[in-house]
Short mmCIF file of C-alpha atoms and ligand atoms in Angstrom, two decimals:
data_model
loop_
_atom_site.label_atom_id
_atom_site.label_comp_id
_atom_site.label_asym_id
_atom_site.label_seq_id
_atom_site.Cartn_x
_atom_site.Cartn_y
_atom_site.Cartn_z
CA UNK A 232 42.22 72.79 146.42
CA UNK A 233 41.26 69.48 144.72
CA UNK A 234 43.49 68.55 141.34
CA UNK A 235 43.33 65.44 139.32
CA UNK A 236 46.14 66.33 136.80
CA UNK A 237 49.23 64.37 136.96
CA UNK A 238 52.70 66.07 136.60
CA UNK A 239 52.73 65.52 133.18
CA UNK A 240 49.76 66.93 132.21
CA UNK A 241 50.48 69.67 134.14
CA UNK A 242 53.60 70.37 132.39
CA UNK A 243 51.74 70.12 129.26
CA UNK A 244 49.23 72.15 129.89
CA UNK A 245 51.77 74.64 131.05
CA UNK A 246 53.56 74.65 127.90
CA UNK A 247 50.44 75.01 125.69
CA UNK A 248 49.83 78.10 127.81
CA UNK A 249 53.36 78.96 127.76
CA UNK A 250 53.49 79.00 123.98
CA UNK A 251 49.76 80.59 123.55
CA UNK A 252 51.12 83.81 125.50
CA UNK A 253 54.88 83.51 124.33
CA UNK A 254 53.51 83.44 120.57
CA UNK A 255 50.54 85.46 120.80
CA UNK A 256 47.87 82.88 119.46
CA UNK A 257 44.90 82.05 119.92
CA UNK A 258 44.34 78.25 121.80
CA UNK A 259 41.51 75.87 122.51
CA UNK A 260 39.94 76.10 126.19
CA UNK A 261 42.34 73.87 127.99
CA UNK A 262 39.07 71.85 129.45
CA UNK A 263 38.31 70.52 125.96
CA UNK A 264 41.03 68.22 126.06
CA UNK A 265 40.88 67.68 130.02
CA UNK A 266 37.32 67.95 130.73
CA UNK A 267 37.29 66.88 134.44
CA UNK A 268 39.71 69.87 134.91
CA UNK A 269 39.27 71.39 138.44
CA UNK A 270 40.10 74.98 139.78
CA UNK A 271 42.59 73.53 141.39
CA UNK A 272 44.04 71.90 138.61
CA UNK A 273 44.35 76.06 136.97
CA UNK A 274 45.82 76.96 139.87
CA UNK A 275 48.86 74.36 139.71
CA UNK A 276 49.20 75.13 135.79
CA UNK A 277 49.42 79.06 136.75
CA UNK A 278 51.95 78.49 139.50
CA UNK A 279 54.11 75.94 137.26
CA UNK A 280 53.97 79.16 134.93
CA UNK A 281 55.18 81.38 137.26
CA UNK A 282 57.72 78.83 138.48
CA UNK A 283 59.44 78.29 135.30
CA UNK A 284 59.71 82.48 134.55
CA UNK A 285 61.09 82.97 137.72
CA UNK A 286 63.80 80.52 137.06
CA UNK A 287 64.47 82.25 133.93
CA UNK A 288 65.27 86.00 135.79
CA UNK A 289 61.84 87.33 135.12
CA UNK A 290 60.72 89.18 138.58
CA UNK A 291 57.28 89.30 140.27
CA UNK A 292 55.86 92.41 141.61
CA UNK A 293 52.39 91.06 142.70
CA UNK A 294 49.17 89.79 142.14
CA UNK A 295 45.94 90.21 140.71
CA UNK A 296 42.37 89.56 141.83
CA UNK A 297 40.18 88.88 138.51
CA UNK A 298 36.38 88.39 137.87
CA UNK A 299 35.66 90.08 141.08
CA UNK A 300 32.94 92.95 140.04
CA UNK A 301 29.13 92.06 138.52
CA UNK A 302 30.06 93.20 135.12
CA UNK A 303 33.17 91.07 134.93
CA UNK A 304 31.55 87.89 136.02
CA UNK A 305 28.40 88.82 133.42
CA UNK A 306 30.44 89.35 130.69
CA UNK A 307 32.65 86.33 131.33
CA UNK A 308 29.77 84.01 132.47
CA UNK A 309 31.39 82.50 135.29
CA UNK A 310 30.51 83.51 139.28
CA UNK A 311 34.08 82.54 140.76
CA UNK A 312 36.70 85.49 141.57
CA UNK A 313 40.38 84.36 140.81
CA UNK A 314 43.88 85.54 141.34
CA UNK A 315 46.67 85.68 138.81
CA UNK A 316 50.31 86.96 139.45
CA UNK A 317 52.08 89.92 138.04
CA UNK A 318 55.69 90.19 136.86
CA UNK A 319 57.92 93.39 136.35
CA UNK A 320 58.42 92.81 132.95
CA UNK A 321 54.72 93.36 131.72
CA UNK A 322 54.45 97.03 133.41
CA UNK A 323 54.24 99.73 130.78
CA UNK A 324 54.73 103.27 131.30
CA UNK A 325 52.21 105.69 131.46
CA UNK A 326 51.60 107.48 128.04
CA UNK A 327 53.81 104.99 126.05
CA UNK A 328 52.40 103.23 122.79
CA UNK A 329 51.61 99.68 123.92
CA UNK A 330 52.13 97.14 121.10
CA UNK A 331 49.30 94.71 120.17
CA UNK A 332 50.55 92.33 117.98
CA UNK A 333 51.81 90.34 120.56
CA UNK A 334 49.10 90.13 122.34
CA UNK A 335 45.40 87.78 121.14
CA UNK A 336 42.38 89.66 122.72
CA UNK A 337 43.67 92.88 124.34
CA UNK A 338 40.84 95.01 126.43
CA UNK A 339 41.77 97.43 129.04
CA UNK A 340 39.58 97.54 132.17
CA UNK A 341 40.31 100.31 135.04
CA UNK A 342 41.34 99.01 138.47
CA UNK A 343 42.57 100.29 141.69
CA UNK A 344 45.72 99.19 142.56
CA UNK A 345 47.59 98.52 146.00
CA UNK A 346 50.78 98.57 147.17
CA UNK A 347 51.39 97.22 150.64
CA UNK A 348 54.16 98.23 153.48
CA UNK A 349 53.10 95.13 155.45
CA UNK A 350 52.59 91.59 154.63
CA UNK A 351 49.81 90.06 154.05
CA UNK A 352 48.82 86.43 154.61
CA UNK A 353 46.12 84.00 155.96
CA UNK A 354 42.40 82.40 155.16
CA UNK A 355 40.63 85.20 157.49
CA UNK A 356 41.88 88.27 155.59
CA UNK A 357 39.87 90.96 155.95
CA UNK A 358 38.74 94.94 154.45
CA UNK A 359 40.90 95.71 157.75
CA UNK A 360 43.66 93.76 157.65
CA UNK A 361 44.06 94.96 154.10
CA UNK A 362 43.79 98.81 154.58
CA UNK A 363 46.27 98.51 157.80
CA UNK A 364 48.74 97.08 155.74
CA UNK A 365 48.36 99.44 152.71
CA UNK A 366 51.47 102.12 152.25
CA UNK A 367 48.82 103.68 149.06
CA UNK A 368 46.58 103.24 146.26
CA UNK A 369 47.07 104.21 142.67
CA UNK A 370 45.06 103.90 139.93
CA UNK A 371 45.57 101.51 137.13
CA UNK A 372 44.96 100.48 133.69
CA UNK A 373 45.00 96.52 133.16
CA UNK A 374 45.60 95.14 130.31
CA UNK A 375 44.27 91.52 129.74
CA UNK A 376 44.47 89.39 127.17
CA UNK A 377 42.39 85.72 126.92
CA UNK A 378 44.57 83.65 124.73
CA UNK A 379 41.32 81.35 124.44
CA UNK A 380 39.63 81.38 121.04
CA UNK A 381 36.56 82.79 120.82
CA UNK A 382 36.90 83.85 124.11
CA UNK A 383 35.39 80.23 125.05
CA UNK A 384 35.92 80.61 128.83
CA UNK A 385 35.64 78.42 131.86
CA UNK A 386 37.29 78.42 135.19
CA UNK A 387 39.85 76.39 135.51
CA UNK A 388 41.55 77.61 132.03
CA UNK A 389 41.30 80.92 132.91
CA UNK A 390 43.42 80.36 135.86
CA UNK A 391 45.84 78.39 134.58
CA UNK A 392 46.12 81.05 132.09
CA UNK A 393 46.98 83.34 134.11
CA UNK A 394 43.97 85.41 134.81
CA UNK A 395 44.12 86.83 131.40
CA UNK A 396 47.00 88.79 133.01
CA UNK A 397 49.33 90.44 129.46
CA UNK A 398 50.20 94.15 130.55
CA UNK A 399 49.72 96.80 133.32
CA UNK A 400 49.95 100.47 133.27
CA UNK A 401 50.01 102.61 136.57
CA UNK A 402 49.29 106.88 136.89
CA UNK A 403 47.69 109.54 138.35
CA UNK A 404 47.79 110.25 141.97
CA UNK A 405 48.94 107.33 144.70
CA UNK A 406 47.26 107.96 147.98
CA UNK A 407 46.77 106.45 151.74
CA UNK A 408 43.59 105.16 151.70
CA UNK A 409 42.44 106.93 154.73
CA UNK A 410 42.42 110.17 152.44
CA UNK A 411 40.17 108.54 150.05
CA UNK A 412 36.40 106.80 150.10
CA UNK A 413 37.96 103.97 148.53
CA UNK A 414 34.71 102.48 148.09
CA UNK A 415 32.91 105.33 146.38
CA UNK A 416 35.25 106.65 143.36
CA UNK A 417 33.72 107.15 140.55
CA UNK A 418 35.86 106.55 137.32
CA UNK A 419 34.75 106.87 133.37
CA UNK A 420 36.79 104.80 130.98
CA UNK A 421 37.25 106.85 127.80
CA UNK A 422 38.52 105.11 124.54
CA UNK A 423 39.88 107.52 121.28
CA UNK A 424 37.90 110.97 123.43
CA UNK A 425 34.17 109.11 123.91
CA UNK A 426 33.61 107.40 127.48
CA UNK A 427 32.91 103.56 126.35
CA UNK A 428 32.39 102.16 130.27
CA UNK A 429 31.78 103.92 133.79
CA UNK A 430 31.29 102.28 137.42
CA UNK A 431 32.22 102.96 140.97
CA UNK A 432 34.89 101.31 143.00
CA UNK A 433 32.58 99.91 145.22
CA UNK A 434 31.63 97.64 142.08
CA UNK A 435 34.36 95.25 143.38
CA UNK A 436 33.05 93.35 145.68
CA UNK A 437 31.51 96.27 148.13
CA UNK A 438 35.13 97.72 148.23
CA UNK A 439 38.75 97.21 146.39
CA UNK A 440 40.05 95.90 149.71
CA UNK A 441 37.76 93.22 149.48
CA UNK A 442 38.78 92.29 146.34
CA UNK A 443 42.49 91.98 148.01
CA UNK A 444 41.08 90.16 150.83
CA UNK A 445 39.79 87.41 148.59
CA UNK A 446 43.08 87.67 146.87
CA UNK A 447 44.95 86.52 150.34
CA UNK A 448 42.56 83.82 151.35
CA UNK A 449 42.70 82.11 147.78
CA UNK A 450 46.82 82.82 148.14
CA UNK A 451 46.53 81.02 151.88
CA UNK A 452 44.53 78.14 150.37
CA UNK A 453 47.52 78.17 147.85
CA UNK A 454 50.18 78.06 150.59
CA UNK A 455 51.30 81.48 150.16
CA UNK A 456 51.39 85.23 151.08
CA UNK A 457 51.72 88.31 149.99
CA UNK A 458 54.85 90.28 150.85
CA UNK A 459 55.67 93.86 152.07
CA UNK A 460 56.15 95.70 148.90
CA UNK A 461 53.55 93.90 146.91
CA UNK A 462 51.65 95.47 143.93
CA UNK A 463 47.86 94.40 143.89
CA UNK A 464 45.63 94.97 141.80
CA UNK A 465 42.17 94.71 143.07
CA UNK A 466 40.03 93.67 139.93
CA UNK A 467 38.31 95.55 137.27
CA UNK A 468 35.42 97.87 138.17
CA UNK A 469 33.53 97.92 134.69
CA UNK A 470 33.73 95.43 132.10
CA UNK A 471 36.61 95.37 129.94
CA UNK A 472 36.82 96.99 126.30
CA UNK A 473 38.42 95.85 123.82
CA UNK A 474 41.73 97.58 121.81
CA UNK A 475 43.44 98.22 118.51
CA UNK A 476 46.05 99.34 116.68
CA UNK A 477 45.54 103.75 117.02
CA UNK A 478 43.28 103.37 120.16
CA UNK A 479 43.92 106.25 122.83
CA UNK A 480 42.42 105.02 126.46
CA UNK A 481 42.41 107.05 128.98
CA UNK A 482 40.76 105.83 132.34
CA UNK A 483 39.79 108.93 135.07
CA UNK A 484 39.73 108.42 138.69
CA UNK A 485 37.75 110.24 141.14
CA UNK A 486 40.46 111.89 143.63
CA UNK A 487 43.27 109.10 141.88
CA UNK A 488 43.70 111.25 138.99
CA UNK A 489 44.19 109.61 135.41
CA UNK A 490 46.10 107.06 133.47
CA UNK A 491 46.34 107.19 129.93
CA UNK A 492 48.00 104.72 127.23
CA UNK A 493 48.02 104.22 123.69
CA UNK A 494 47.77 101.02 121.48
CA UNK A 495 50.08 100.61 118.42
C1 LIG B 760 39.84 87.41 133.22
C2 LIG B 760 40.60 88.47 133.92
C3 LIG B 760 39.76 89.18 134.93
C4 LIG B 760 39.45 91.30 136.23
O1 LIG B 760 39.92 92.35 136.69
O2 LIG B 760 38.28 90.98 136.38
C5 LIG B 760 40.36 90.42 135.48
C6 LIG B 760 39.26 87.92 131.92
O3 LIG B 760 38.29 88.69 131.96
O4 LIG B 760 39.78 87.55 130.85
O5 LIG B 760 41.52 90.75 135.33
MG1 LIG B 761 41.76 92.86 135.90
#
């Protein structure tokens, strides 16, 4: 991928985002100060990110594919899927209060999530190559949070913050996805008792394993893979609603069962 940062800026940039999530505040888009920013240019902010949290103990779990159904990409107004990673640390169990006031712009968006028994790697990834290397699905509530004000967004500082990635919350029923028509669930996304958003998996991308697919190939253009073991999560299938304080969300699953949280 093409970047015209420097190292320095890169650091910068990093800590601006560092500090935005860190302190919960809202922050400039980072392409107001570094207009010519590229995707690529995201992409080496988010990985310095992850770099620096790993050296601190923090552990990743996975990745995320973002911006990868209709609605997403309309409500966001941009047309370019991206991937963001996931650490152990911002799971949250099902049914538990999640807090919001560290956290900018929560909204909760239901995705299906994969976990794989194989590895996965390479720029020709596939709907195949994914299933064949999934151990199961399970369904998922994702938290994100844009730490951009006004939710200004662009590209490239939506990837280098992350993906909007904050908090993740898993339930319901995991199954192989030969037992499912992972491509047809229905789901209805219900905030305080009243649905607020409903879609079908195929939403992302024609199928969720698509979604993972273009996960690998942008992680091969990246110079990496995913691991056996790996939590995915495949990108949201409706648009993504926002939270408060005393908000009850519960997301249901065709077949996948349900996943409920609350917001405090
Ligand atoms: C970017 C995160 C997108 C998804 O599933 O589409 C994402 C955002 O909307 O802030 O996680
Ligand atoms: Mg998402």
């Amino acid at each position: 991928m093409r970047t015209t940062l420097d190292p320095a800026d890169v650091q910068a940039l990093t800590d601006r985002i560092e500090a935005a999530q860190k302190g919960a505040t809202a922050i400039p888009k980072l392409t107001e100060d570094f207009p010519g920013m590229t995707l690529g240019d995201g992409y080496a902010v988010q990985l310095g990110l992850l770099e620096r949290w790993l050296k601190e103990g923090r552990r990743q779990i996975g990745w995320k594919a973002g911006l990868t159904s209709q609605a997403k990409m309309i409500q966001m107004g941009v047309d370019v899927p991206t991937v963001g990673f996931l650490l152990a640390d911002m799971a949250r169990p099902e049914g538990s209060v999640i807090a919001t006031d560290d956290l900018v712009h929560p909204r909760v968006e239901c995705e299906v999530a994969f976990v794989l028994k194989s590895a996965l790697g390479g720029r020709d990834c596939s709907r195949a190559d994914v299933l064949a290397a999934t151990d199961f699905v399970v369904p998922a509530i994702e938290v994100i949070d844009s730490r951009f004000s006004g939710f200004k967004f662009d590209l490239p500082s939506v990837v280098a913050d992350n993906s909007s990635s904050a908090r993740y919350v898993t339930g319901g029923r995991a199954l192989e996805p030969e037992a499912l028509a992972l491509d047809t669930l229905g789901v209805v996304l219900e905030k305080n008792g009243e649905p607020v958003a409903m879609g079908a998996s195929a939403a992302v991308m024609g199928h969720p394993a698509d979604g993972v697919a273009l996960l690998v190939r942008v992680l091969a253009e990246l110079g990496r893979e995913l691991p056996a073991g790996s939590f995915v999560m495949s990108g949201g299938i409706t648009e993504a609603i926002a939270v408060k304080p005393g908000d009850f969300v519960c997301a249901r699953f065709q077949d996948l069962g349900s996943v409920a949280v609350r917001f405090g």
